[in-house]
């Protein structure tokens, strides 16, 4: 590591700390030549392998841009998209791979997007999964409806053991 002040090719690490939720390390360094101190930050670059064979760095911004198209005209704000991109990155990083196939990134988007907005989810899934007919949409809508039936309805009060209604 070159000293940013005198360009000496070596430095000594004084202190190291985990930063950015464990995805980076901050190091406090000292130059043995000029004695000045400086901070560096090291982070692992997560790479995405595209179908074409090309690899590129993972970026949350690309996730947001891709999902924005599906959310066009929907009641989804920028903060929600940023949170979705963060969830996707956490899911991808949790796999512990240095290079992740692009189709796994798409799969990691589907769950959080379905929870965020079902219409946007259908739009994204139709492109990502390559829907070719109305049957494809109907199957996905049926699956979404099935999820609603499995979820408890918070608006309906639970039946009381004594058979009485009310609060």
Coordinates of C-alpha atoms in Angstrom, one line a residue:
X1 CA 0.0 0.0 0.0
X2 CA 1.6 3.3 -1.1
X3 CA 1.6 6.2 1.3
X4 CA -0.7 8.9 -0.2
X5 CA 1.6 11.6 1.1
X6 CA 5.1 10.5 0.2
X7 CA 4.4 7.5 -2.1
X8 CA 6.6 5.2 0.0
X9 CA 5.7 1.6 -1.1
X10 CA 5.1 0.2 2.3
X11 CA 3.0 1.0 5.4
X12 CA 2.3 -0.5 8.8
X13 CA -1.3 -1.5 9.9
X14 CA -2.1 0.1 13.3
X15 CA -5.7 -0.9 13.7
X16 CA -8.3 -2.9 11.7
X17 CA -12.1 -2.7 12.1
X18 CA -15.0 -4.3 10.4
X19 CA -17.2 -1.8 8.4
X20 CA -20.3 -1.7 6.3
X21 CA -22.1 -4.7 8.0
X22 CA -19.1 -6.9 7.7
X23 CA -18.6 -6.5 3.9
X24 CA -15.5 -4.3 4.3
X25 CA -12.5 -3.7 6.6
X26 CA -11.1 -0.3 7.6
X27 CA -7.4 -0.2 8.3
X28 CA -5.6 2.6 10.0
X29 CA -2.0 2.7 8.6
X30 CA 1.2 4.5 9.4
X31 CA 4.0 5.3 6.9
X32 CA 7.4 4.3 8.1
X33 CA 9.0 6.9 5.9
X34 CA 7.1 10.1 6.6
X35 CA 5.3 9.0 9.8
X36 CA 1.9 10.2 8.7
X37 CA -1.2 8.2 9.2
X38 CA -4.0 7.3 6.8
X39 CA -7.0 5.0 6.5
X40 CA -7.8 2.4 3.8
X41 CA -10.8 0.4 3.2
X42 CA -10.8 -3.1 1.8
X43 CA -13.9 -4.8 0.4
X44 CA -14.7 -8.0 -1.5
X45 CA -16.0 -7.4 -4.9
X46 CA -18.9 -9.7 -5.7
X47 CA -18.9 -10.7 -9.3
X48 CA -21.9 -11.7 -11.5
X49 CA -21.5 -14.2 -14.3
X50 CA -23.8 -13.4 -17.2
X51 CA -25.2 -15.9 -19.6
X52 CA -22.8 -14.7 -22.3
X53 CA -19.9 -15.7 -20.1
X54 CA -18.9 -12.1 -19.2
X55 CA -18.4 -11.3 -15.5
X56 CA -19.1 -7.9 -14.0
X57 CA -19.2 -6.5 -10.5
X58 CA -22.4 -6.7 -8.6
X59 CA -24.1 -3.4 -8.1
X60 CA -27.3 -2.5 -6.2
X61 CA -27.9 0.2 -8.7
X62 CA -28.4 -2.3 -11.5
X63 CA -30.9 -4.2 -9.3
X64 CA -32.8 -1.0 -8.7
X65 CA -32.9 -0.1 -12.4
X66 CA -34.1 -3.5 -13.4
X67 CA -36.9 -3.6 -10.8
X68 CA -37.8 0.1 -11.4
X69 CA -39.1 -0.9 -14.8
X70 CA -41.4 -3.5 -13.3
X71 CA -42.6 -1.0 -10.7
X72 CA -43.4 1.7 -13.1
X73 CA -46.8 3.2 -12.2
X74 CA -46.9 1.2 -9.0
X75 CA -47.0 2.7 -5.4
X76 CA -43.3 1.8 -4.8
X77 CA -40.8 4.5 -3.7
X78 CA -37.1 4.8 -4.0
X79 CA -36.5 3.8 -0.4
X80 CA -38.4 0.5 -0.9
X81 CA -36.3 -0.2 -4.0
X82 CA -33.1 0.5 -2.1
X83 CA -34.2 -1.9 0.7
X84 CA -35.1 -4.5 -1.9
X85 CA -31.6 -4.2 -3.5
X86 CA -30.0 -4.5 -0.1
X87 CA -32.0 -7.7 0.7
X88 CA -30.9 -9.1 -2.6
X89 CA -27.2 -8.3 -2.0
X90 CA -27.4 -9.8 1.5
X91 CA -29.0 -13.0 0.1
X92 CA -26.3 -13.2 -2.7
X93 CA -23.4 -12.6 -0.3
X94 CA -24.7 -15.1 2.2
X95 CA -24.1 -17.8 -0.4
X96 CA -20.4 -17.3 0.1
X97 CA -19.5 -17.3 -3.6
X98 CA -17.1 -14.9 -5.3
X99 CA -18.9 -15.3 -8.6
X100 CA -22.6 -15.7 -8.7
X101 CA -24.6 -16.7 -11.8
X102 CA -26.9 -13.9 -13.0
X103 CA -29.9 -16.3 -12.9
X104 CA -29.4 -16.6 -9.1
X105 CA -29.5 -12.8 -8.8
X106 CA -32.9 -12.9 -10.6
X107 CA -34.1 -15.6 -8.3
X108 CA -33.0 -13.5 -5.3
X109 CA -35.0 -10.6 -6.6
X110 CA -38.3 -12.5 -7.0
X111 CA -39.1 -13.2 -3.3
X112 CA -38.6 -9.6 -2.0
X113 CA -40.3 -8.1 -5.1
X114 CA -43.3 -10.4 -4.6
X115 CA -43.6 -9.2 -1.0
X116 CA -43.2 -5.6 -2.1
X117 CA -45.7 -5.4 -4.9
X118 CA -47.4 -8.4 -6.6
X119 CA -48.2 -6.6 -9.9
X120 CA -44.5 -5.5 -10.2
X121 CA -43.6 -9.1 -9.3
X122 CA -45.7 -10.5 -12.2
X123 CA -44.2 -8.0 -14.6
X124 CA -40.6 -8.9 -13.6
X125 CA -41.4 -12.7 -13.4
X126 CA -42.9 -12.6 -16.9
X127 CA -39.7 -11.2 -18.4
X128 CA -37.3 -13.1 -16.1
X129 CA -39.0 -16.5 -16.6
X130 CA -39.9 -15.8 -20.2
X131 CA -43.7 -16.2 -20.0
X132 CA -45.0 -17.1 -23.4
X133 CA -48.7 -17.4 -22.9
X134 CA -51.7 -16.5 -20.8
X135 CA -51.4 -19.9 -19.1
X136 CA -48.0 -18.9 -17.7
X137 CA -49.6 -15.8 -16.2
X138 CA -52.6 -17.8 -14.9
X139 CA -50.3 -20.3 -13.2
X140 CA -48.3 -17.6 -11.5
X141 CA -51.5 -15.7 -10.4
X142 CA -52.9 -19.0 -9.0
X143 CA -49.7 -19.5 -7.0
X144 CA -50.0 -15.9 -5.6
X145 CA -53.6 -16.6 -4.6
X146 CA -52.5 -19.8 -2.9
X147 CA -50.0 -17.8 -0.9
X148 CA -52.8 -15.5 0.3
X149 CA -54.9 -18.4 1.4
X150 CA -52.0 -19.8 3.5
X151 CA -51.4 -16.4 5.2
X152 CA -53.5 -15.6 8.3
X153 CA -55.9 -12.7 7.8
X154 CA -55.2 -10.0 10.4
X155 CA -58.4 -8.2 9.7
X156 CA -60.6 -11.1 10.8
X157 CA -60.8 -11.5 14.6
X158 CA -60.0 -15.0 15.8
X159 CA -62.9 -17.1 17.1
X160 CA -63.2 -17.1 20.8
X161 CA -63.3 -20.4 22.7
X162 CA -66.6 -19.6 24.4
X163 CA -68.3 -19.0 21.0
X164 CA -69.0 -15.3 21.7
X165 CA -68.1 -12.5 19.4
X166 CA -66.7 -9.1 20.3
X167 CA -63.6 -7.7 21.9

